[in-house]
Short mmCIF file of N, CA and C in Angstrom, two decimals:
data_model
loop_
_atom_site.label_atom_id
_atom_site.label_comp_id
_atom_site.label_asym_id
_atom_site.label_seq_id
_atom_site.Cartn_x
_atom_site.Cartn_y
_atom_site.Cartn_z
N MET A 1 -29.36 11.63 8.45
CA MET A 1 -29.16 11.33 9.92
C MET A 1 -28.63 12.58 10.68
N PRO A 2 -29.77 13.11 11.83
CA PRO A 2 -29.04 14.01 12.13
C PRO A 2 -27.76 13.85 13.07
N VAL A 3 -27.08 14.99 13.34
CA VAL A 3 -25.57 14.07 14.04
C VAL A 3 -26.23 13.68 15.47
N ALA A 4 -27.07 14.48 16.05
CA ALA A 4 -27.58 14.04 17.36
C ALA A 4 -28.18 12.66 17.33
N SER A 5 -28.60 12.22 16.40
CA SER A 5 -29.28 10.99 16.61
C SER A 5 -27.61 9.75 15.91
N LEU A 6 -27.15 10.28 15.63
CA LEU A 6 -26.21 9.59 15.52
C LEU A 6 -25.13 9.36 16.62
N SER A 7 -25.14 10.40 17.55
CA SER A 7 -24.24 10.38 18.72
C SER A 7 -24.79 9.53 19.04
N ASP A 8 -26.46 9.56 19.39
CA ASP A 8 -27.14 9.15 20.64
C ASP A 8 -26.94 7.52 20.14
N SER A 9 -26.70 7.08 19.05
CA SER A 9 -26.62 5.93 18.55
C SER A 9 -25.40 5.15 18.77
N LEU A 10 -24.44 6.10 18.78
CA LEU A 10 -22.86 5.76 19.13
C LEU A 10 -22.77 5.61 20.37
N THR A 11 -23.40 6.36 21.58
CA THR A 11 -23.07 6.34 22.80
C THR A 11 -24.29 5.04 23.00
N SER A 12 -24.93 4.81 22.33
CA SER A 12 -25.99 3.30 22.94
C SER A 12 -24.89 2.54 22.66
N PHE A 13 -24.33 2.39 21.48
CA PHE A 13 -23.48 0.95 20.90
C PHE A 13 -22.61 1.20 22.32
N ILE A 14 -21.63 2.03 22.66
CA ILE A 14 -20.67 1.67 23.33
C ILE A 14 -21.05 1.27 24.70
N VAL A 15 -22.21 1.91 25.22
CA VAL A 15 -22.81 1.63 26.26
C VAL A 15 -23.62 0.37 26.68
N ASP A 16 -24.15 -0.11 25.64
CA ASP A 16 -24.44 -1.46 25.82
C ASP A 16 -23.15 -2.94 25.31
N TYR A 17 -21.82 -2.50 24.42
CA TYR A 17 -21.08 -3.24 24.25
C TYR A 17 -19.61 -3.18 24.61
N GLY A 18 -19.89 -1.90 25.12
CA GLY A 18 -18.35 -1.27 26.08
C GLY A 18 -17.40 -1.63 25.00
N VAL A 19 -16.32 -2.50 25.87
CA VAL A 19 -14.87 -2.91 25.51
C VAL A 19 -14.99 -3.35 23.87
N TYR A 20 -15.96 -4.00 23.27
CA TYR A 20 -15.80 -4.52 22.44
C TYR A 20 -16.16 -3.13 21.15
N ALA A 21 -17.43 -2.72 21.66
CA ALA A 21 -17.45 -1.63 20.78
C ALA A 21 -16.54 -0.61 20.51
N VAL A 22 -15.46 -0.49 21.81
CA VAL A 22 -14.58 0.62 21.03
C VAL A 22 -13.32 0.26 20.72
N PHE A 23 -13.32 -0.98 20.59
CA PHE A 23 -12.45 -1.85 19.51
C PHE A 23 -12.66 -2.03 17.74
N VAL A 24 -14.21 -2.15 18.10
CA VAL A 24 -14.25 -2.23 16.58
C VAL A 24 -14.45 -0.80 16.06
N LEU A 25 -15.15 0.08 16.96
CA LEU A 25 -15.49 1.45 16.09
C LEU A 25 -13.88 1.71 16.08
N MET A 26 -12.83 2.15 16.75
CA MET A 26 -11.62 2.31 16.79
C MET A 26 -10.70 1.77 15.25
N MET A 27 -11.55 0.87 15.39
CA MET A 27 -10.16 -0.05 14.31
C MET A 27 -11.47 0.14 12.69
N ILE A 28 -12.59 0.37 12.92
CA ILE A 28 -13.40 1.38 11.40
C ILE A 28 -12.52 2.89 11.52
N ASP A 29 -12.32 3.21 12.43
CA ASP A 29 -12.01 4.80 12.08
C ASP A 29 -10.60 4.87 11.93
N ALA A 30 -10.02 3.99 12.15
CA ALA A 30 -8.69 3.61 11.15
C ALA A 30 -8.92 4.31 9.87
N VAL A 31 -9.39 3.68 9.06
CA VAL A 31 -9.32 3.97 7.81
C VAL A 31 -10.34 4.33 7.33
N LEU A 32 -11.77 4.67 7.80
CA LEU A 32 -12.92 5.57 7.55
C LEU A 32 -13.29 6.52 8.98
N PRO A 33 -13.60 7.66 9.16
CA PRO A 33 -13.76 8.51 9.90
C PRO A 33 -14.94 7.90 10.93
N ALA A 34 -15.13 7.56 11.99
CA ALA A 34 -16.24 6.76 12.83
C ALA A 34 -15.91 7.10 14.21
N ALA A 35 -16.22 8.92 13.97
CA ALA A 35 -15.97 9.78 15.65
C ALA A 35 -15.12 9.32 16.51
N SER A 36 -13.97 8.75 16.48
CA SER A 36 -12.80 8.29 17.71
C SER A 36 -12.70 8.85 18.91
N GLU A 37 -13.16 10.50 18.59
CA GLU A 37 -13.16 11.38 19.71
C GLU A 37 -14.57 11.06 20.60
N LEU A 38 -15.88 10.75 20.29
CA LEU A 38 -16.61 11.00 20.67
C LEU A 38 -16.70 8.93 21.36
N VAL A 39 -16.41 8.05 20.74
CA VAL A 39 -16.20 6.28 21.32
C VAL A 39 -14.98 6.67 22.31
N MET A 40 -13.57 7.62 22.30
CA MET A 40 -13.24 7.58 23.29
C MET A 40 -13.53 8.06 24.74
N VAL A 41 -14.10 9.22 24.22
CA VAL A 41 -15.06 10.25 25.39
C VAL A 41 -16.19 9.13 26.04
N VAL A 42 -16.49 9.00 25.37
CA VAL A 42 -18.02 7.93 26.11
C VAL A 42 -17.32 6.43 26.76
N GLY A 43 -16.47 5.98 26.34
CA GLY A 43 -15.67 4.63 26.86
C GLY A 43 -15.03 5.40 27.72
N GLY A 44 -14.09 6.12 28.03
CA GLY A 44 -13.74 6.87 29.31
C GLY A 44 -15.07 7.15 30.38
N ALA A 45 -16.07 7.62 29.66
CA ALA A 45 -17.45 7.86 31.33
C ALA A 45 -17.75 7.03 31.29
N LEU A 46 -18.10 5.87 30.31
CA LEU A 46 -18.58 4.20 30.97
C LEU A 46 -17.41 3.51 31.81
N ALA A 47 -16.02 3.67 31.74
CA ALA A 47 -15.35 3.02 32.61
C ALA A 47 -15.40 3.97 34.12
N ALA A 48 -15.92 4.79 34.13
CA ALA A 48 -15.85 6.02 35.50
C ALA A 48 -17.40 5.33 35.98
N GLY A 49 -18.22 4.52 35.16
CA GLY A 49 -19.41 4.53 35.67
C GLY A 49 -20.67 5.49 35.82
N ALA A 50 -20.34 6.45 34.54
CA ALA A 50 -21.44 7.49 34.04
C ALA A 50 -22.86 6.60 33.65
N PHE A 51 -22.60 5.67 33.14
CA PHE A 51 -23.91 5.39 32.32
C PHE A 51 -24.54 4.02 33.70
N GLY A 52 -24.26 4.28 34.94
CA GLY A 52 -24.66 2.95 35.90
C GLY A 52 -24.25 1.49 35.83
N SER A 53 -23.23 1.21 34.38
CA SER A 53 -22.72 -0.25 34.80
C SER A 53 -21.37 0.18 34.54
N ALA A 54 -20.51 -1.21 34.64
CA ALA A 54 -18.95 -1.02 34.09
C ALA A 54 -18.70 -1.66 33.21
N PRO A 55 -17.58 -1.41 31.70
CA PRO A 55 -17.95 -2.46 31.01
C PRO A 55 -17.16 -4.11 31.40
N THR A 56 -17.89 -4.56 30.50
CA THR A 56 -17.01 -6.08 30.43
C THR A 56 -16.22 -6.56 29.31
N LEU A 57 -15.52 -7.20 30.28
CA LEU A 57 -14.68 -8.08 29.21
C LEU A 57 -14.57 -9.57 29.26
N PHE A 58 -14.48 -10.59 28.57
CA PHE A 58 -14.97 -11.80 28.64
C PHE A 58 -15.77 -12.23 29.42
N GLY A 59 -17.28 -11.73 29.60
CA GLY A 59 -18.42 -11.89 30.03
C GLY A 59 -18.03 -10.86 31.66
N GLN A 60 -16.94 -10.98 32.24
CA GLN A 60 -16.88 -10.25 33.66
C GLN A 60 -16.80 -9.04 33.70
N GLU A 61 -17.75 -8.23 34.51
CA GLU A 61 -17.47 -6.94 34.38
C GLU A 61 -16.57 -6.20 35.53
N LEU A 62 -16.02 -5.04 35.09
CA LEU A 62 -14.47 -4.64 35.02
C LEU A 62 -14.96 -3.78 36.28
N PRO A 63 -14.29 -3.89 37.57
CA PRO A 63 -14.15 -2.64 38.38
C PRO A 63 -14.32 -1.20 37.91
N GLN A 64 -15.11 -0.25 38.34
CA GLN A 64 -15.22 0.84 37.75
C GLN A 64 -14.20 1.90 38.06
N GLY A 65 -13.90 2.38 37.46
CA GLY A 65 -12.07 3.19 37.85
C GLY A 65 -11.31 3.39 36.95
N PHE A 66 -10.02 3.07 37.65
CA PHE A 66 -8.75 3.25 36.71
C PHE A 66 -8.59 1.94 36.11
N TRP A 67 -8.77 0.55 36.46
CA TRP A 67 -9.30 -0.16 35.24
C TRP A 67 -9.70 -0.33 34.62
N SER A 68 -11.03 -0.31 34.76
CA SER A 68 -12.06 0.18 33.29
C SER A 68 -11.24 0.78 32.28
N TYR A 69 -11.00 2.16 32.79
CA TYR A 69 -10.14 3.22 31.95
C TYR A 69 -8.98 2.77 31.30
N LEU A 70 -8.54 1.68 32.17
CA LEU A 70 -7.25 1.34 30.96
C LEU A 70 -7.73 0.06 30.26
N VAL A 71 -8.40 -0.63 30.44
CA VAL A 71 -8.83 -1.81 29.28
C VAL A 71 -9.30 -0.81 28.11
N ILE A 72 -10.61 0.65 28.61
CA ILE A 72 -11.13 1.28 27.39
C ILE A 72 -9.63 1.46 26.34
N ALA A 73 -8.71 2.37 27.58
CA ALA A 73 -7.54 2.57 26.57
C ALA A 73 -7.29 1.81 25.65
N LEU A 74 -6.59 0.58 25.87
CA LEU A 74 -5.92 -0.18 25.92
C LEU A 74 -6.78 -0.58 24.53
N ALA A 75 -8.18 -0.91 24.53
CA ALA A 75 -9.29 -1.29 23.19
C ALA A 75 -9.06 -0.40 22.19
N GLY A 76 -9.19 0.85 22.81
CA GLY A 76 -9.29 1.82 21.09
C GLY A 76 -7.88 1.51 20.95
N THR A 77 -6.54 1.55 21.73
CA THR A 77 -5.53 1.32 20.75
C THR A 77 -5.27 0.14 19.92
N LEU A 78 -5.48 -0.69 20.60
CA LEU A 78 -5.73 -1.73 19.71
C LEU A 78 -6.22 -1.85 18.49
N GLY A 79 -7.62 -1.93 19.13
CA GLY A 79 -8.33 -1.63 17.64
C GLY A 79 -7.90 -0.45 16.38
N TYR A 80 -7.45 0.46 16.77
CA TYR A 80 -6.91 1.61 16.04
C TYR A 80 -5.75 0.84 15.11
N LEU A 81 -4.78 0.16 15.88
CA LEU A 81 -3.57 -0.76 15.36
C LEU A 81 -4.36 -1.86 14.40
N PHE A 82 -5.03 -2.46 14.80
CA PHE A 82 -5.37 -3.25 14.00
C PHE A 82 -5.91 -3.12 12.50
N GLY A 83 -7.07 -1.62 12.66
CA GLY A 83 -7.53 -1.24 11.55
C GLY A 83 -6.26 -0.56 10.69
N SER A 84 -5.76 -0.11 11.06
CA SER A 84 -4.57 0.99 10.79
C SER A 84 -3.61 -0.21 9.75
N LEU A 85 -3.05 -1.53 10.56
CA LEU A 85 -2.10 -2.21 9.73
C LEU A 85 -3.43 -3.24 8.53
N ILE A 86 -4.83 -3.20 9.26
CA ILE A 86 -5.19 -3.33 7.26
C ILE A 86 -5.40 -2.56 6.45
N GLY A 87 -5.65 -1.18 6.85
CA GLY A 87 -5.57 -0.21 5.73
C GLY A 87 -4.14 -0.21 5.01
N TRP A 88 -2.95 -0.62 6.26
CA TRP A 88 -2.09 -0.03 4.77
C TRP A 88 -1.52 -1.43 4.16
N GLU A 89 -2.13 -2.26 4.74
CA GLU A 89 -2.45 -3.65 3.48
C GLU A 89 -3.25 -3.28 2.56
N ILE A 90 -4.11 -2.77 2.46
CA ILE A 90 -5.07 -2.94 1.81
C ILE A 90 -4.31 -1.90 0.70
N GLY A 91 -3.42 -0.44 1.09
CA GLY A 91 -3.06 -0.09 0.28
C GLY A 91 -1.85 -0.73 -0.35
N ARG A 92 -1.08 -0.93 -0.03
CA ARG A 92 0.59 -1.75 -0.30
C ARG A 92 -0.49 -2.76 -1.45
N ARG A 93 -1.62 -3.54 -1.16
CA ARG A 93 -2.01 -4.10 -2.12
C ARG A 93 -2.91 -3.48 -3.01
N GLY A 94 -3.15 -2.92 -2.93
CA GLY A 94 -3.96 -2.03 -4.08
C GLY A 94 -3.18 -1.25 -5.21
N GLY A 95 -2.71 -0.60 -4.55
CA GLY A 95 -1.45 0.28 -4.89
C GLY A 95 -1.80 1.51 -5.21
N ARG A 96 -1.76 2.53 -5.85
CA ARG A 96 -2.12 3.45 -6.28
C ARG A 96 -2.65 3.63 -7.17
N PRO A 97 -3.24 2.48 -8.55
CA PRO A 97 -4.64 2.44 -8.94
C PRO A 97 -5.62 2.38 -8.48
N LEU A 98 -5.61 1.44 -7.16
CA LEU A 98 -6.95 1.43 -6.21
C LEU A 98 -7.05 3.11 -5.52
N LEU A 99 -6.39 3.61 -5.30
CA LEU A 99 -6.92 5.58 -5.00
C LEU A 99 -7.02 5.99 -5.91
N GLU A 100 -6.81 5.81 -6.93
CA GLU A 100 -6.86 6.49 -8.67
C GLU A 100 -8.79 5.88 -8.71
N ARG A 101 -8.49 4.47 -8.63
CA ARG A 101 -9.93 4.33 -9.34
C ARG A 101 -11.11 4.42 -8.16
N HIS A 102 -10.75 4.24 -6.75
CA HIS A 102 -11.82 4.55 -6.09
C HIS A 102 -11.38 6.11 -4.88
N GLY A 103 -10.54 6.22 -5.02
CA GLY A 103 -10.08 7.15 -4.18
C GLY A 103 -11.08 7.86 -3.52
N ARG A 104 -11.92 8.75 -4.98
CA ARG A 104 -13.51 9.52 -4.26
C ARG A 104 -14.17 8.95 -3.73
N ARG A 105 -14.14 7.99 -3.20
CA ARG A 105 -15.42 7.62 -1.80
C ARG A 105 -14.67 7.44 -0.54
N LEU A 106 -13.45 7.62 -0.79
CA LEU A 106 -12.38 7.92 0.56
C LEU A 106 -11.88 9.87 0.56
N HIS A 107 -12.61 10.34 -0.58
CA HIS A 107 -12.10 11.79 -0.63
C HIS A 107 -10.89 12.10 -0.66
N VAL A 108 -10.35 11.04 -1.59
CA VAL A 108 -9.21 11.21 -2.16
C VAL A 108 -8.88 11.35 -3.59
N ASP A 109 -8.96 12.44 -4.30
CA ASP A 109 -8.93 12.70 -5.49
C ASP A 109 -7.35 12.75 -5.72
N ALA A 110 -7.29 12.91 -7.57
CA ALA A 110 -5.87 12.75 -7.49
C ALA A 110 -4.90 14.16 -7.16
N ASP A 111 -5.10 15.35 -6.72
CA ASP A 111 -4.92 16.19 -6.04
C ASP A 111 -4.85 15.95 -4.90
N ASN A 112 -5.37 15.43 -4.15
CA ASN A 112 -5.23 14.99 -2.81
C ASN A 112 -4.37 13.78 -2.51
N LEU A 113 -4.06 12.88 -3.75
CA LEU A 113 -2.91 11.89 -3.61
C LEU A 113 -1.74 12.28 -3.75
N ALA A 114 -2.05 13.45 -4.92
CA ALA A 114 -0.60 13.69 -5.03
C ALA A 114 -0.04 14.74 -3.30
N ARG A 115 -0.71 15.48 -2.96
CA ARG A 115 -0.56 16.59 -1.82
C ARG A 115 0.39 15.41 -0.28
N ALA A 116 -0.76 14.39 -0.84
CA ALA A 116 -0.79 13.14 0.57
C ALA A 116 0.77 13.00 0.29
N GLU A 117 1.21 12.24 -0.84
CA GLU A 117 2.54 11.45 -1.68
C GLU A 117 3.74 12.72 -1.42
N ALA A 118 3.60 13.97 -1.32
CA ALA A 118 4.19 15.13 -1.12
C ALA A 118 4.42 15.33 0.08
N TRP A 119 3.40 15.01 1.19
CA TRP A 119 3.72 15.16 2.85
C TRP A 119 4.18 13.81 3.14
N PHE A 120 4.37 12.83 2.53
CA PHE A 120 5.00 11.89 3.28
C PHE A 120 6.50 11.42 3.08
N GLU A 121 6.72 12.08 1.71
CA GLU A 121 8.16 12.36 1.33
C GLU A 121 8.47 13.57 1.97
N ARG A 122 7.66 14.52 2.47
CA ARG A 122 8.47 15.87 2.82
C ARG A 122 8.69 15.15 4.64
N TRP A 123 8.17 14.95 5.16
CA TRP A 123 7.57 14.87 6.11
C TRP A 123 7.98 13.39 6.65
N GLY A 124 8.20 12.38 6.37
CA GLY A 124 8.19 10.92 6.80
C GLY A 124 7.84 10.06 8.28
N ASP A 125 8.19 10.25 9.05
CA ASP A 125 7.93 9.70 10.47
C ASP A 125 6.60 10.59 11.24
N TRP A 126 7.21 12.00 10.81
CA TRP A 126 6.42 13.16 11.40
C TRP A 126 5.21 12.92 10.51
N ALA A 127 5.06 12.30 9.35
CA ALA A 127 3.72 12.27 8.81
C ALA A 127 2.69 11.28 9.41
N VAL A 128 3.24 10.53 9.79
CA VAL A 128 2.63 9.14 10.31
C VAL A 128 1.63 9.45 12.11
N PHE A 129 3.02 10.04 12.18
CA PHE A 129 2.62 10.41 13.81
C PHE A 129 1.82 11.73 14.24
N VAL A 130 1.94 13.02 13.13
CA VAL A 130 1.29 13.94 13.41
C VAL A 130 0.35 13.47 12.84
N GLY A 131 -0.26 12.88 11.70
CA GLY A 131 -1.23 12.08 11.31
C GLY A 131 -2.61 11.53 12.08
N ARG A 132 -1.82 10.94 12.88
CA ARG A 132 -2.28 9.71 13.70
C ARG A 132 -3.22 10.43 15.02
N VAL A 133 -2.59 11.87 15.28
CA VAL A 133 -2.88 12.42 16.19
C VAL A 133 -3.71 13.54 15.79
N THR A 134 -3.96 14.31 14.97
CA THR A 134 -4.73 15.09 13.63
C THR A 134 -6.28 14.48 13.69
N PRO A 135 -7.61 15.04 14.37
CA PRO A 135 -8.66 14.90 13.74
C PRO A 135 -8.73 14.73 12.56
N LEU A 136 -9.58 14.00 11.89
CA LEU A 136 -9.89 13.69 10.87
C LEU A 136 -9.35 13.17 9.80
N VAL A 137 -7.83 13.84 10.19
CA VAL A 137 -6.36 13.14 9.00
C VAL A 137 -6.30 11.91 9.65
N ARG A 138 -6.30 11.75 10.73
CA ARG A 138 -5.72 10.27 11.07
C ARG A 138 -6.70 9.08 10.74
N SER A 139 -7.66 9.56 9.95
CA SER A 139 -8.49 8.75 9.23
C SER A 139 -8.08 7.78 8.01
N PHE A 140 -6.98 9.14 7.01
CA PHE A 140 -7.34 8.52 6.14
C PHE A 140 -5.28 8.65 6.12
N ILE A 141 -5.00 8.05 6.75
CA ILE A 141 -3.20 7.91 6.86
C ILE A 141 -3.27 6.08 6.22
N SER A 142 -3.62 5.85 6.51
CA SER A 142 -3.36 4.15 6.58
C SER A 142 -3.58 3.94 5.12
N ILE A 143 -4.17 4.11 4.19
CA ILE A 143 -4.16 3.59 2.68
C ILE A 143 -2.93 4.30 2.23
N PRO A 144 -3.21 5.41 2.10
CA PRO A 144 -1.85 5.88 1.39
C PRO A 144 -0.35 5.70 1.96
N ALA A 145 0.05 5.28 3.30
CA ALA A 145 1.03 4.50 3.35
C ALA A 145 1.38 3.51 3.32
N GLY A 146 0.68 2.79 2.97
CA GLY A 146 0.74 1.19 1.93
C GLY A 146 0.76 1.53 0.95
N VAL A 147 0.01 2.43 0.10
CA VAL A 147 0.39 2.93 -1.14
C VAL A 147 1.60 3.34 -1.38
N PHE A 148 2.67 4.34 -0.80
CA PHE A 148 3.88 4.72 -0.59
C PHE A 148 4.68 3.94 -0.19
N GLU A 149 4.17 2.73 0.27
CA GLU A 149 5.09 1.38 0.91
C GLU A 149 5.95 1.78 1.99
N TYR A 150 5.21 2.92 2.67
CA TYR A 150 5.90 3.74 3.84
C TYR A 150 6.64 2.10 4.88
N PRO A 151 7.66 2.32 5.30
CA PRO A 151 7.89 0.93 5.94
C PRO A 151 7.51 0.28 6.98
N PHE A 152 6.72 -1.01 7.03
CA PHE A 152 5.95 -1.10 7.73
C PHE A 152 5.88 -0.97 9.31
N GLY A 153 7.68 -1.51 9.37
CA GLY A 153 7.71 -1.50 11.21
C GLY A 153 7.92 -0.19 11.86
N ARG A 154 8.40 0.84 10.74
CA ARG A 154 8.02 2.02 11.55
C ARG A 154 6.82 2.95 11.32
N TYR A 155 6.24 2.19 10.62
CA TYR A 155 4.33 2.64 10.38
C TYR A 155 4.08 1.67 11.70
N THR A 156 3.96 0.76 12.11
CA THR A 156 3.57 0.19 13.43
C THR A 156 3.65 0.51 14.81
N VAL A 157 4.80 1.27 14.47
CA VAL A 157 5.80 2.04 16.23
C VAL A 157 4.76 3.44 16.47
N LEU A 158 5.17 4.21 14.90
CA LEU A 158 4.53 5.23 15.23
C LEU A 158 3.12 5.14 15.49
N THR A 159 2.27 4.47 14.72
CA THR A 159 0.76 4.02 14.84
C THR A 159 0.39 3.80 16.21
N ILE A 160 1.04 2.87 16.95
CA ILE A 160 0.91 2.65 18.42
C ILE A 160 1.06 3.63 19.26
N ALA A 161 2.06 4.21 19.30
CA ALA A 161 2.39 5.66 19.76
C ALA A 161 1.68 6.30 19.54
N ALA A 162 1.43 7.28 18.57
CA ALA A 162 0.39 8.20 18.41
C ALA A 162 -1.57 7.45 18.98
N SER A 163 -1.33 6.79 18.21
CA SER A 163 -2.61 6.36 18.56
C SER A 163 -3.21 5.97 20.28
N THR A 164 -1.79 5.61 21.15
CA THR A 164 -2.11 5.27 22.62
C THR A 164 -2.10 6.81 22.91
N ILE A 165 -1.53 7.43 22.78
CA ILE A 165 -1.73 9.21 23.07
C ILE A 165 -2.92 9.64 22.82
N TRP A 166 -3.47 9.52 21.72
CA TRP A 166 -4.88 9.64 21.24
C TRP A 166 -6.08 9.13 22.68
N CYS A 167 -5.83 7.81 22.06
CA CYS A 167 -6.97 7.25 23.15
C CYS A 167 -6.89 7.49 24.91
N VAL A 168 -5.44 7.73 25.35
CA VAL A 168 -5.25 7.84 26.73
C VAL A 168 -6.11 9.00 26.79
N VAL A 169 -5.77 10.08 26.37
CA VAL A 169 -6.02 11.56 26.16
C VAL A 169 -7.73 11.34 26.19
N PHE A 170 -8.03 11.28 25.03
CA PHE A 170 -10.05 11.35 24.84
C PHE A 170 -10.78 10.53 26.22
N ALA A 171 -10.16 9.15 26.17
CA ALA A 171 -10.44 7.95 27.78
C ALA A 171 -10.62 9.17 29.09
N ALA A 172 -9.31 9.87 29.30
CA ALA A 172 -9.84 10.41 30.22
C ALA A 172 -10.50 11.57 30.34
N ALA A 173 -10.37 12.43 29.26
CA ALA A 173 -11.90 13.30 29.34
C ALA A 173 -13.18 12.31 29.73
N GLY A 174 -13.02 11.67 29.10
CA GLY A 174 -14.37 10.72 29.32
C GLY A 174 -14.46 10.53 30.96
N TRP A 175 -13.46 9.90 31.26
CA TRP A 175 -13.43 9.36 32.36
C TRP A 175 -13.44 10.59 33.55
N ALA A 176 -12.81 11.87 33.37
CA ALA A 176 -12.90 13.20 34.35
C ALA A 176 -14.33 13.29 33.89
N LEU A 177 -15.38 13.17 32.96
CA LEU A 177 -16.20 13.94 32.86
C LEU A 177 -17.41 12.86 33.74
N GLY A 178 -17.29 12.11 33.87
CA GLY A 178 -17.24 10.84 34.70
C GLY A 178 -19.39 10.80 35.05
N GLY A 179 -19.79 11.28 36.11
CA GLY A 179 -20.45 11.68 36.92
C GLY A 179 -21.61 12.85 36.22
N ASN A 180 -20.51 13.66 35.28
CA ASN A 180 -21.48 15.01 35.34
C ASN A 180 -21.77 14.42 33.61
N TRP A 181 -21.74 13.19 32.86
CA TRP A 181 -22.08 13.05 31.58
C TRP A 181 -23.36 13.97 31.32
#
């Protein structure tokens, strides 16, 4: 599937389903790359009214502008948090055998696993926080964090902080683009 077609499909999905699409796609992106940059930029543009309608939440159309932007950013943050917690739990329950057996599907071979473990051991909290704000890497933090039994409370707080920054910044970029989409 060409990149333009995938981009158009994601954009249409977000425009059609708004807040819910942002939540679901960000939840998926927490474990597998799902173009979170595009998701949040399109969500921000939707909040600004770039597609002729405002996002809806629980059947109610949100007012275009700041409140819509805030809801989109929050949906992205919460979606990413829930997905991250699911990924952490998958890693914790499946452990190293899970990654050794199925890691190739997630681009995690034995060498990548060893590097990830060394990275977590060396950088600790920074591994989670910086990993969450680094494109592509951010999707591959959850399961290894569970495998390496990274402390759940710290993992959750760092994930919320970094994901909030990510979602706010990218949604703001889409909101700033607004009508120039």
